[in-house]
Coordinates of C-alpha atoms in Angstrom, one line a residue:
Chain A
M20 CA 0.0 0.0 0.1
L21 CA 2.7 2.3 0.8
R22 CA 4.2 2.0 -2.6
E23 CA 1.0 2.8 -4.2
I24 CA 0.7 6.0 -2.0
V25 CA 4.3 6.9 -3.1
R26 CA 3.4 6.5 -6.7
T27 CA 0.3 8.7 -6.3
I28 CA 2.5 11.4 -4.7
E29 CA 4.9 11.3 -7.5
A30 CA 2.2 11.4 -10.2
K31 CA -0.2 14.1 -8.8
Q32 CA 0.2 17.8 -8.3
S33 CA -2.3 19.0 -5.9
F34 CA -3.2 17.7 -2.4
L35 CA -5.8 18.5 0.3
I36 CA -5.1 17.0 3.7
T37 CA -7.8 16.6 6.4
S38 CA -8.4 14.9 9.6
H39 CA -11.2 14.5 12.3
V40 CA -13.1 17.2 14.3
R41 CA -11.9 17.7 17.8
L42 CA -8.4 17.8 16.5
D43 CA -5.7 16.2 18.7
G44 CA -1.9 16.0 18.5
D45 CA -1.7 13.0 16.3
A46 CA -4.1 14.5 13.8
I47 CA -2.3 17.9 13.7
G48 CA 1.2 16.7 13.8
S49 CA 0.6 14.1 11.1
E50 CA -1.1 16.6 8.9
V51 CA 1.8 19.1 9.3
A52 CA 4.5 16.5 8.6
L53 CA 2.7 15.4 5.5
Y54 CA 2.1 19.1 4.5
R55 CA 5.8 19.9 4.8
L56 CA 6.8 16.9 2.9
L57 CA 4.6 17.5 0.0
T58 CA 5.5 21.3 -0.1
R59 CA 9.2 20.5 -0.3
L60 CA 8.5 18.3 -3.2
G61 CA 7.0 21.2 -4.9
K62 CA 3.4 20.1 -4.7
R63 CA 0.4 22.4 -4.3
V64 CA -0.9 21.6 -0.7
A65 CA -3.4 22.8 1.7
I66 CA -5.0 21.5 5.1
F67 CA -8.7 21.6 5.7
N68 CA -9.9 21.1 9.3
E69 CA -13.4 21.9 10.4
D70 CA -12.1 22.9 13.8
E71 CA -9.6 25.5 15.0
I72 CA -6.1 24.4 16.0
P73 CA -5.9 24.1 19.7
E74 CA -3.6 26.8 21.2
N75 CA -0.9 24.5 22.3
F76 CA -0.2 23.1 18.9
L77 CA -0.2 26.4 17.1
F78 CA 3.6 26.6 17.4
L79 CA 3.7 23.9 14.7
M80 CA 1.7 25.8 12.1
D81 CA 4.1 28.6 10.8
N82 CA 3.7 29.2 7.1
V83 CA 0.9 26.4 6.8
E84 CA -2.0 27.1 4.5
I85 CA -5.1 25.9 6.3
Y86 CA -8.8 26.3 5.7
H87 CA -11.6 25.9 8.4
N88 CA -14.2 26.5 5.6
I89 CA -14.1 24.2 2.8
P90 CA -11.8 25.3 -0.1
Q91 CA -12.5 24.9 -3.9
I92 CA -12.6 21.1 -4.2
S93 CA -11.8 21.1 -8.0
D94 CA -8.4 22.6 -7.0
Y95 CA -7.2 19.3 -5.7
N96 CA -6.3 15.8 -7.3
V97 CA -5.8 13.9 -4.1
L98 CA -7.4 14.0 -0.6
F99 CA -5.4 12.7 2.3
V100 CA -7.7 11.7 5.1
I101 CA -5.5 11.2 8.2
D102 CA -6.3 9.5 11.5
C103 CA -9.9 8.9 10.5
S104 CA -11.5 5.3 10.4
D105 CA -14.6 6.9 8.7
L106 CA -14.9 9.9 6.4
E107 CA -17.9 11.3 8.4
R108 CA -15.4 12.0 11.3
V109 CA -14.1 14.8 9.1
G110 CA -17.2 16.8 10.0
K111 CA -20.0 18.3 8.2
N112 CA -18.3 18.8 4.9
A113 CA -17.4 15.0 4.5
S114 CA -19.8 14.4 1.6
A115 CA -18.4 17.4 -0.5
L116 CA -14.9 16.1 0.0
K117 CA -16.0 12.8 -1.6
K118 CA -15.9 14.4 -5.0
I119 CA -12.0 14.5 -5.1
E120 CA -10.9 11.7 -7.4
T121 CA -8.4 10.0 -5.4
I122 CA -8.8 9.6 -1.6
I123 CA -5.8 8.1 0.5
N124 CA -6.6 7.1 4.0
I125 CA -3.9 6.6 6.6
D126 CA -5.1 5.5 10.0
H127 CA -4.3 3.4 13.1
H128 CA -7.8 2.9 14.5
L129 CA -9.1 -0.5 15.0
S130 CA -12.4 -0.2 13.1
N131 CA -12.1 1.2 9.6
G132 CA -14.8 1.8 7.0
R133 CA -12.4 1.5 4.1
F134 CA -14.0 4.4 2.3
A135 CA -10.8 5.4 0.4
T136 CA -9.2 4.7 -3.1
V137 CA -6.0 3.6 -1.2
S138 CA -5.9 2.8 2.5
Y139 CA -2.8 2.4 4.6
L140 CA -4.0 1.0 8.0
D141 CA -2.2 -0.5 10.9
P142 CA -4.0 -0.7 14.3
E143 CA -0.7 -2.0 15.9
A144 CA 0.9 1.3 15.2
S145 CA 1.1 3.9 18.2
S146 CA -0.3 6.7 16.1
T147 CA -1.0 7.9 12.6
G148 CA 2.4 9.9 12.9
E149 CA 4.1 6.5 13.1
L150 CA 2.6 5.5 9.8
I151 CA 3.6 8.9 8.2
F152 CA 7.0 8.2 9.3
R153 CA 7.1 4.8 7.5
L154 CA 5.7 6.6 4.4
I155 CA 8.6 9.0 4.3
K156 CA 11.0 6.1 4.9
E157 CA 9.4 4.3 1.9
M158 CA 10.1 7.3 -0.2
G159 CA 13.8 7.0 0.6
I160 CA 14.3 10.7 1.3
P161 CA 15.9 12.1 4.5
L162 CA 13.3 13.6 7.0
R163 CA 13.7 17.3 7.8
K164 CA 13.4 18.9 11.1
E165 CA 9.9 20.4 10.6
E166 CA 8.6 17.0 9.5
A167 CA 10.3 15.4 12.5
E168 CA 8.7 17.8 14.8
G169 CA 5.2 17.1 13.5
L170 CA 5.6 13.4 13.8
Y171 CA 7.2 13.5 17.2
T172 CA 4.2 15.5 18.5
A173 CA 1.9 13.0 17.0
I174 CA 3.5 10.1 18.7
L175 CA 4.2 11.9 22.0
T176 CA 0.6 12.9 22.5
D177 CA -1.0 9.8 21.2
T178 CA 1.0 7.7 23.7
G179 CA 0.3 10.1 26.6
G180 CA 4.0 10.9 26.7
F181 CA 5.1 7.3 26.1
R182 CA 2.9 6.0 29.0
Y183 CA 0.0 4.3 27.2
R184 CA -0.3 0.6 26.2
N185 CA 0.5 1.5 22.6
T186 CA 4.2 2.6 23.4
S187 CA 6.0 -0.3 21.8
K188 CA 9.6 -0.9 20.9
D189 CA 9.0 0.4 17.4
T190 CA 7.4 3.6 18.8
L191 CA 10.6 4.3 20.9
L192 CA 12.8 3.5 17.8
V193 CA 10.7 5.9 15.7
A194 CA 11.0 8.6 18.3
A195 CA 14.7 8.1 18.3
A196 CA 15.0 8.5 14.7
L197 CA 12.8 11.7 14.8
V198 CA 15.1 13.2 17.4
D199 CA 18.2 12.2 15.1
S200 CA 16.4 14.3 12.4
G201 CA 16.1 17.4 14.7
A202 CA 13.0 17.0 16.9
D203 CA 13.9 18.3 20.3
P204 CA 11.9 16.3 23.2
Q205 CA 12.3 19.2 25.8
W206 CA 11.2 22.0 23.4
L207 CA 8.3 20.0 21.9
S208 CA 7.1 18.7 25.4
E209 CA 7.3 22.3 26.9
N210 CA 5.2 23.7 24.0
I211 CA 2.6 20.9 24.1
Y212 CA 2.2 20.4 27.8
E213 CA 3.4 23.6 29.4
N214 CA 1.4 26.1 27.8
N215 CA -1.7 26.0 30.1
A216 CA -4.0 29.0 30.9
V217 CA -3.9 30.0 34.5
V218 CA -7.5 29.3 34.6
K219 CA -7.0 25.8 33.7
V220 CA -4.8 25.1 36.6
L221 CA -7.2 27.0 39.0
L222 CA -10.1 24.9 37.6
H223 CA -8.2 21.7 38.2
A224 CA -7.5 22.8 41.8
K225 CA -11.2 23.7 42.3
A226 CA -12.4 20.4 40.8
L227 CA -9.9 18.2 42.8
E228 CA -11.4 19.4 45.9
T229 CA -14.6 17.5 45.0
L230 CA -12.6 14.2 44.9
N231 CA -14.5 11.2 46.0
L232 CA -14.1 7.5 46.2
A233 CA -16.4 4.7 45.4
L234 CA -16.5 0.8 45.0
D235 CA -13.9 0.3 47.8
G236 CA -11.5 2.9 46.4
K237 CA -11.4 1.4 43.0
V238 CA -13.2 4.3 41.5
A239 CA -12.4 8.0 42.1
Y240 CA -14.5 10.8 40.7
V241 CA -14.7 14.5 40.6
T242 CA -17.6 16.7 39.7
V243 CA -17.4 20.1 38.0
S244 CA -20.5 22.2 38.0
K245 CA -21.6 24.8 35.5
D246 CA -21.4 27.4 38.2
T247 CA -17.7 26.5 38.9
M248 CA -16.9 26.9 35.1
E249 CA -18.6 30.3 34.9
A250 CA -17.2 31.6 38.2
L251 CA -13.7 30.9 36.9
G252 CA -14.5 31.9 33.2
A253 CA -13.2 28.5 32.3
K254 CA -13.9 26.8 28.8
T255 CA -14.4 23.1 28.2
Q256 CA -10.9 22.8 26.9
H257 CA -9.5 23.7 30.4
I258 CA -11.0 20.4 31.6
D259 CA -8.3 18.5 29.6
G260 CA -6.1 16.4 31.7
L261 CA -8.2 16.7 34.9
V262 CA -9.4 13.1 34.8
D263 CA -5.9 11.8 34.2
I264 CA -4.8 13.4 37.5
V265 CA -7.7 11.6 39.3
R266 CA -6.4 8.4 37.8
T267 CA -3.1 8.8 39.5
I268 CA -4.5 7.8 42.8
K269 CA -3.2 4.5 44.4
G270 CA -5.6 1.7 44.1
V271 CA -7.8 3.5 41.7
Q272 CA -8.7 1.5 38.7
V273 CA -11.2 3.9 37.1
A274 CA -11.3 7.7 37.3
V275 CA -14.6 9.5 36.3
L276 CA -15.3 13.2 35.5
F277 CA -18.9 14.4 35.8
L278 CA -18.8 17.7 33.9
E279 CA -22.2 19.6 34.1
L280 CA -22.9 20.9 30.5
D281 CA -26.4 22.1 31.4
R282 CA -29.1 21.5 34.0
N283 CA -29.5 17.7 34.2
F284 CA -27.0 17.2 31.3
Y285 CA -23.6 15.8 32.0
K286 CA -20.4 14.9 30.0
L287 CA -18.7 11.8 31.6
S288 CA -15.1 11.1 30.9
F289 CA -13.6 7.8 32.0
R290 CA -9.9 6.7 32.5
S291 CA -8.7 3.3 33.5
K292 CA -5.5 1.6 34.4
G293 CA -4.1 -1.7 32.9
G294 CA -6.7 -3.9 31.2
V295 CA -9.9 -2.3 32.6
D296 CA -12.1 -1.6 29.5
V297 CA -14.0 1.7 30.2
E298 CA -14.9 1.9 26.4
K299 CA -17.6 -0.7 27.3
V300 CA -19.1 1.4 30.0
A301 CA -19.0 4.6 27.8
R302 CA -20.6 2.7 25.0
E303 CA -23.6 1.5 27.1
L304 CA -24.3 5.0 27.7
G305 CA -24.2 6.0 24.0
G306 CA -20.6 7.1 23.9
G307 CA -17.2 5.5 22.9
G308 CA -13.5 5.7 22.9
H309 CA -10.6 3.4 23.7
L310 CA -9.9 0.7 26.3
N311 CA -8.3 3.0 28.9
A312 CA -10.1 6.4 27.8
A313 CA -13.7 6.9 26.9
A314 CA -16.5 9.4 27.2
C315 CA -20.4 9.9 26.9
E316 CA -23.0 12.4 27.5
V317 CA -26.0 11.5 29.8
K318 CA -29.2 13.4 30.5
G319 CA -30.6 13.1 34.0
E320 CA -30.0 14.0 37.6
I321 CA -26.4 13.6 38.9
A322 CA -27.4 11.2 41.6
W323 CA -29.1 8.9 39.2
I324 CA -26.4 9.2 36.6
R325 CA -23.8 8.3 39.3
D326 CA -25.7 5.2 40.4
R327 CA -26.0 4.0 36.9
V328 CA -22.2 4.4 36.2
F329 CA -21.1 2.9 39.4
S330 CA -23.4 -0.3 38.8
S331 CA -21.9 -0.7 35.4
L332 CA -18.3 -0.2 36.7
K333 CA -19.0 -2.8 39.4
E334 CA -19.4 -5.4 36.7
I335 CA -16.1 -4.8 35.2
L336 CA -14.0 -4.4 38.4
Chain B
M28 CA 36.7 1.7 32.1
L29 CA 33.8 -0.5 31.3
R30 CA 36.2 -3.5 30.6
E31 CA 37.8 -3.0 33.8
I32 CA 34.5 -3.2 35.7
V33 CA 33.5 -6.3 33.8
R34 CA 36.9 -7.9 34.9
T35 CA 36.3 -6.9 38.5
I36 CA 32.7 -8.5 38.2
E37 CA 34.2 -11.8 36.9
A38 CA 37.1 -11.9 39.4
K39 CA 35.2 -11.1 42.7
Q40 CA 32.5 -12.8 44.6
S41 CA 30.8 -10.5 46.9
F42 CA 29.3 -7.0 46.2
L43 CA 27.7 -4.3 48.0
I44 CA 25.5 -1.7 46.0
T45 CA 24.8 1.8 47.4
S46 CA 23.6 5.1 46.2
H47 CA 22.7 8.5 47.6
V48 CA 20.3 9.7 50.3
R49 CA 16.8 10.9 49.2
L50 CA 16.4 8.0 46.8
D51 CA 15.1 8.6 43.4
G52 CA 14.0 6.4 40.5
D53 CA 17.5 6.5 38.8
A54 CA 19.4 5.4 42.1
I55 CA 16.7 2.7 42.9
G56 CA 16.3 1.4 39.3
S57 CA 20.1 1.2 38.7
E58 CA 20.8 -0.5 42.0
V59 CA 18.0 -3.1 41.4
A60 CA 19.3 -3.8 37.8
L61 CA 22.8 -4.3 38.9
Y62 CA 21.7 -6.4 41.8
R63 CA 19.8 -8.7 39.6
L64 CA 22.5 -8.9 37.2
L65 CA 25.1 -9.9 39.8
T66 CA 22.7 -12.3 41.5
R67 CA 22.1 -14.3 38.4
L68 CA 25.9 -14.5 37.9
G69 CA 25.9 -16.4 41.2
K70 CA 27.6 -13.5 43.2
R71 CA 26.8 -12.7 46.8
V72 CA 25.2 -9.3 46.6
A73 CA 23.3 -6.8 48.9
I74 CA 22.1 -3.2 48.6
F75 CA 22.7 -0.6 51.3
N76 CA 20.6 2.6 51.4
E77 CA 20.3 4.9 54.3
D78 CA 17.0 6.0 53.4
E79 CA 13.8 3.8 53.0
I80 CA 12.6 3.0 49.4
P81 CA 9.7 5.4 48.4
E82 CA 6.3 3.6 48.2
N83 CA 6.0 4.0 44.4
F84 CA 9.3 2.1 43.8
L85 CA 8.6 -0.7 46.1
F86 CA 7.2 -2.9 43.3
L87 CA 10.7 -3.3 42.0
M88 CA 12.0 -4.7 45.2
D89 CA 10.8 -8.4 45.3
N90 CA 13.4 -10.7 46.7
V91 CA 16.0 -8.0 47.0
E92 CA 18.4 -8.1 50.0
I93 CA 18.4 -4.6 51.2
Y94 CA 19.9 -3.0 54.4
H95 CA 19.1 0.4 55.9
N96 CA 21.7 0.0 58.6
I97 CA 25.1 -0.6 57.4
P98 CA 26.0 -4.4 57.1
Q99 CA 29.1 -6.3 58.1
I100 CA 31.7 -4.4 55.8
S101 CA 34.1 -7.3 55.6
D102 CA 31.7 -9.5 54.0
Y103 CA 32.1 -7.5 50.8
N104 CA 35.0 -7.4 48.2
V105 CA 33.5 -4.7 46.1
L106 CA 31.5 -1.6 46.6
F107 CA 29.3 -0.1 43.8
V108 CA 28.6 3.5 44.3
I109 CA 25.8 4.5 41.9
D110 CA 24.5 7.8 40.7
C111 CA 26.8 9.6 43.3
S112 CA 29.3 12.3 42.4
D113 CA 30.7 12.3 45.8
L114 CA 30.9 9.3 48.4
E115 CA 29.4 11.7 51.1
R116 CA 26.1 11.7 49.4
V117 CA 25.6 8.0 50.5
G118 CA 24.9 9.4 54.0
K119 CA 26.4 9.2 57.5
N120 CA 28.0 5.8 56.9
A121 CA 30.2 7.0 54.0
S122 CA 33.5 6.7 55.8
A123 CA 32.8 3.2 57.0
L124 CA 32.1 2.1 53.3
K125 CA 35.6 3.4 52.3
K126 CA 37.1 0.4 54.0
I127 CA 35.9 -2.0 51.3
E128 CA 38.9 -2.7 49.0
T129 CA 37.5 -2.1 45.7
I130 CA 35.2 1.0 44.9
I131 CA 33.5 1.1 41.6
N132 CA 31.6 4.4 40.9
I133 CA 29.1 4.7 38.0
D134 CA 27.6 8.2 37.7
H135 CA 26.2 10.7 35.1
H136 CA 26.5 13.9 37.2
L137 CA 28.7 16.7 36.0
S138 CA 30.9 17.3 39.0
N139 CA 32.4 14.1 40.1
G140 CA 35.0 13.8 43.0
R141 CA 36.7 10.6 41.6
F142 CA 36.7 9.0 44.9
A143 CA 36.7 5.4 43.5
T144 CA 39.1 2.7 42.5
V145 CA 37.4 2.5 39.1
S146 CA 35.1 5.4 37.8
Y147 CA 32.8 5.1 34.8
L148 CA 31.4 8.5 34.4
D149 CA 29.4 10.1 31.5
P150 CA 27.7 13.5 32.1
E151 CA 26.2 13.2 28.6
A152 CA 24.1 10.1 29.7
S153 CA 20.4 10.7 30.6
S154 CA 21.0 8.7 33.8
T155 CA 23.0 6.1 35.6
G156 CA 20.6 3.6 34.3
E157 CA 21.8 4.2 30.8
L158 CA 25.3 3.6 32.0
I159 CA 24.4 0.2 33.7
F160 CA 22.7 -0.7 30.3
R161 CA 26.1 0.0 28.6
L162 CA 27.9 -2.2 31.2
I163 CA 25.5 -5.1 30.7
K164 CA 26.0 -4.8 26.9
E165 CA 29.8 -4.6 27.3
M166 CA 29.4 -8.1 29.3
G167 CA 27.8 -9.6 26.1
I168 CA 25.0 -11.1 28.0
P169 CA 21.3 -10.7 27.1
L170 CA 19.2 -8.5 29.5
R171 CA 16.6 -10.0 31.5
K172 CA 13.2 -8.6 32.1
E173 CA 13.7 -7.7 35.8
E174 CA 17.0 -5.8 34.9
A175 CA 15.2 -4.2 32.0
E176 CA 12.4 -3.0 34.3
G177 CA 15.0 -1.3 36.7
L178 CA 16.8 0.3 33.9
Y179 CA 13.6 1.7 32.4
T180 CA 12.6 3.0 35.6
A181 CA 15.9 4.8 36.0
I182 CA 15.8 6.4 32.6
L183 CA 12.0 7.2 32.7
T184 CA 12.2 9.1 36.0
D185 CA 15.5 10.9 35.4
T186 CA 14.1 12.3 32.0
G187 CA 10.8 13.3 33.7
G188 CA 9.1 10.8 31.3
F189 CA 11.3 11.5 28.3
R190 CA 10.5 15.3 28.6
Y191 CA 13.7 16.9 30.0
R192 CA 16.8 18.1 28.1
N193 CA 18.7 14.9 28.7
T194 CA 16.4 13.0 26.5
S195 CA 18.6 12.2 23.7
K196 CA 18.3 9.9 20.6
D197 CA 20.5 7.4 22.5
T198 CA 18.2 7.5 25.6
L199 CA 15.3 6.6 23.3
L200 CA 17.2 3.7 21.6
V201 CA 18.1 2.3 25.1
A202 CA 14.5 2.6 26.1
A203 CA 13.5 0.7 23.0
A204 CA 16.1 -2.1 23.8
L205 CA 14.7 -2.2 27.3
V206 CA 11.2 -2.8 26.0
D207 CA 12.5 -5.5 23.7
S208 CA 13.8 -7.2 26.8
G209 CA 10.5 -7.1 28.5
A210 CA 10.1 -3.8 30.1
D211 CA 6.4 -2.7 29.8
P212 CA 6.0 1.1 29.6
Q213 CA 2.3 1.1 30.6
W214 CA 2.7 -1.1 33.6
L215 CA 5.9 0.7 34.8
S216 CA 4.4 4.1 34.3
E217 CA 1.4 3.2 36.2
N218 CA 3.4 1.8 39.1
I219 CA 5.6 4.8 39.4
Y220 CA 3.3 7.7 38.5
E221 CA -0.2 6.5 39.4
N222 CA 0.3 5.4 43.0
N223 CA -0.5 8.7 44.7
A224 CA -2.0 9.0 48.0
V225 CA -5.4 10.8 48.0
V226 CA -4.0 13.3 50.5
K227 CA -1.3 14.2 47.8
V228 CA -4.0 15.1 45.2
L229 CA -5.9 17.1 47.8
L230 CA -2.7 18.9 48.9
H231 CA -2.0 19.8 45.3
A232 CA -5.4 21.2 44.8
K233 CA -5.2 23.3 48.0
A234 CA -1.8 24.6 47.2
L235 CA -2.6 25.5 43.6
E236 CA -5.3 27.8 44.9
T237 CA -2.5 30.0 46.3
L238 CA -1.2 30.5 42.8
N239 CA 0.3 33.9 42.0
L240 CA 2.2 35.4 39.2
A241 CA 5.2 37.8 39.4
L242 CA 7.7 39.6 37.0
D243 CA 5.2 40.1 34.2
G244 CA 3.9 36.5 34.4
K245 CA 7.4 35.0 33.9
V246 CA 7.4 33.6 37.4
A247 CA 4.4 31.6 39.0
Y248 CA 4.5 30.6 42.6
V249 CA 2.6 28.7 45.2
T250 CA 2.9 28.8 49.0
V251 CA 2.1 25.9 51.3
S252 CA 1.7 26.7 55.0
K253 CA 2.6 24.3 57.8
D254 CA -1.1 24.7 58.8
T255 CA -2.2 23.4 55.5
M256 CA 0.1 20.4 55.8
E257 CA -1.1 19.6 59.2
A258 CA -4.8 20.2 58.5
L259 CA -4.6 17.6 55.6
G260 CA -2.2 15.3 57.5
A261 CA 0.2 15.6 54.5
K262 CA 3.8 14.5 54.6
T263 CA 6.7 16.3 52.8
Q264 CA 6.7 13.6 50.1
H265 CA 3.2 14.6 49.0
I266 CA 4.5 17.9 47.8
D267 CA 6.4 16.0 45.0
G268 CA 5.4 17.1 41.6
L269 CA 3.5 20.2 42.7
V270 CA 6.0 22.8 41.3
D271 CA 6.0 20.9 38.0
I272 CA 2.4 21.6 37.7
V273 CA 3.0 25.3 38.3
R274 CA 5.6 25.3 35.6
T275 CA 3.0 24.1 33.0
I276 CA 1.4 27.6 32.9
K277 CA 1.8 29.6 29.6
G278 CA 4.5 32.1 29.6
V279 CA 5.9 31.0 32.9
Q280 CA 9.7 30.5 32.8
V281 CA 10.2 29.8 36.3
A282 CA 7.9 28.2 38.9
V283 CA 8.6 28.4 42.6
L284 CA 7.2 26.5 45.6
F285 CA 7.5 28.2 49.1
L286 CA 7.0 25.3 51.6
E287 CA 6.8 26.5 55.2
L288 CA 8.9 23.9 57.2
D289 CA 8.6 25.7 60.4
R290 CA 8.1 29.4 61.6
N291 CA 10.2 31.7 59.4
F292 CA 11.8 28.7 57.8
Y293 CA 11.0 27.7 54.2
K294 CA 12.0 25.1 51.6
L295 CA 12.1 26.7 48.1
S296 CA 11.9 24.6 45.0
F297 CA 12.6 26.0 41.6
R298 CA 11.6 24.7 38.1
S299 CA 12.4 26.4 34.8
K300 CA 11.7 25.9 31.1
G301 CA 14.3 25.8 28.3
G302 CA 17.7 27.3 29.2
V303 CA 16.7 29.3 32.2
D304 CA 19.3 28.4 35.0
V305 CA 17.6 28.1 38.4
E306 CA 20.5 26.2 39.9
K307 CA 22.3 29.5 40.0
V308 CA 19.6 31.2 42.0
A309 CA 19.3 28.2 44.4
R310 CA 23.0 28.1 44.8
E311 CA 23.1 32.0 45.9
L312 CA 20.6 31.0 48.5
G313 CA 22.8 28.1 49.8
G314 CA 21.2 25.2 47.8
G315 CA 21.7 23.4 44.5
G316 CA 20.5 21.2 41.9
H317 CA 20.4 21.2 38.0
L318 CA 19.8 23.8 35.3
N319 CA 16.0 23.3 35.2
A320 CA 15.3 22.0 38.8
A321 CA 16.9 23.3 42.0
A322 CA 16.1 23.8 45.6
C323 CA 17.2 25.5 48.8
E324 CA 16.3 26.2 52.5
V325 CA 16.0 29.8 53.7
K326 CA 15.3 31.3 57.1
G327 CA 13.4 34.5 57.4
E328 CA 9.9 36.1 56.9
I329 CA 8.1 35.0 53.7
A330 CA 7.8 38.6 52.3
W331 CA 11.5 39.1 52.7
I332 CA 12.4 35.8 51.2
R333 CA 10.0 36.3 48.2
D334 CA 11.6 39.7 47.6
R335 CA 15.1 38.3 47.6
V336 CA 14.1 35.5 45.3
F337 CA 12.4 37.7 42.8
S338 CA 15.2 40.1 42.6
S339 CA 17.6 37.1 41.9
L340 CA 15.2 35.8 39.3
K341 CA 14.9 39.2 37.7
E342 CA 18.5 39.1 36.8
I343 CA 18.3 35.8 34.9
L344 CA 14.9 36.4 33.1

């Protein structure tokens, strides 16, 4: 498959790159690396993302042509769909994008709709960044610093800083190769993880004071009310990372965040340790995710929601 | 030097391994890896550490013979001093240990007193664990899982989860080799970083509510009073990691923790980003550390201490 993608890159002139809504480091880092690669090969390239780039990834975006409204589709021969198991994850313009003649999908998610002309899929890879690395290797050209920085960002964030289950020997070997090509682990980590708004730190502090344990200490949870969010002037993005802190408690197998979006309407985020499958619990409640990280939205009174969550969790613990 | 250490290991029968007081992951992980190696070679081995093993590293210590009071010195032919630039860092029994005939020092710190019979020193290495890895390679024997786990712990913790400046290409290559030998990144990270006492999380929450900015937002600081510690029943070890959270704030170049140890007596911890040298500031106040992480203890009223710290920081920012 990689060979076929390389041939397409060689043969075609204009490329549009896209990824899923609610952008993460793997989507953005992989997009940017591919953008830089195609640009230096003299191709015409642009990125289209329905959502804005989160602030902590903006440092990667210098001189990148990016659209948040869909550009003129007829300008492009090839569409790269990155880190998406399904074209619909691109957002509300997915069907317009289908008109591009050649669609290449590169992805590491388990379920994949195989919607593309060519697909390069590997659910064993840590991240889509790891797959773009393989693509550049396959082309037989040396990686440049700017590409290495995008790919390191992709791998670093999708492995939770080399901590999650998807951190394999190969993942670390690729990271080493990226450092060799100029990616600076300290500089990248500081940009990505040490650019928090003051309000985020204060929100985490406030939220952690609501910490409670359930099911003999195997579950820890925090609750963030709409009032707290409003009093601090916090946005939803400032919640990021909170539930990961809750998971760091000894003996806790599942951490849960109950975030009040509106009256009797909550977003629930789950994190688990080891082999505990919280995706199952989130799916029962209409959500989804991965084995160790999942989320859903539930309507109802908080006491009723909690009871329902704890009885689901009881069955898997 | 490595060759000479290998010859000593082959020639001698009994080994005592030690490291510095206030044990960290590099000291413990390196000691354990060396202990496991020597044990499987049929040697008589023990570890001596003045301090107790911190709780989050106890999972590494199964079937390890460890003394916290000094054992019978005449039982040992060789003393390994690990991760110490100076024998005095071993604690109050340093002089008794000097009586062991052969002393081998393996260390990655910049200043080194060269107190040993044989020294293997490399300040370019991420950690002492990386040096023990090289020693085992030099011996030409395959690494075992238990050794790899100790070394991965050493590297993971001394690089702050592959985030600090000492994370090089070689560091990531060694980490890959350790995973190949059986070290499990997820399992190790969870054991080390996700075993926090509930009181630690609550203390961090309480402390972060005291967050303040200084010097145009380039400095962020928190203050923890003795009253807060006592009210929560928190110990000094529960402060670990707090100042790292403060450093994650956007625009902050230096994070400072003022911890009240006693009336008019404070421990100050500094963390910096990039090339900002906080060791210099801590040293002026009678402390020390590394470029991005340093500490000191100061007597005086908090307002006076803060003024002094901020005027020192102003000169380097």
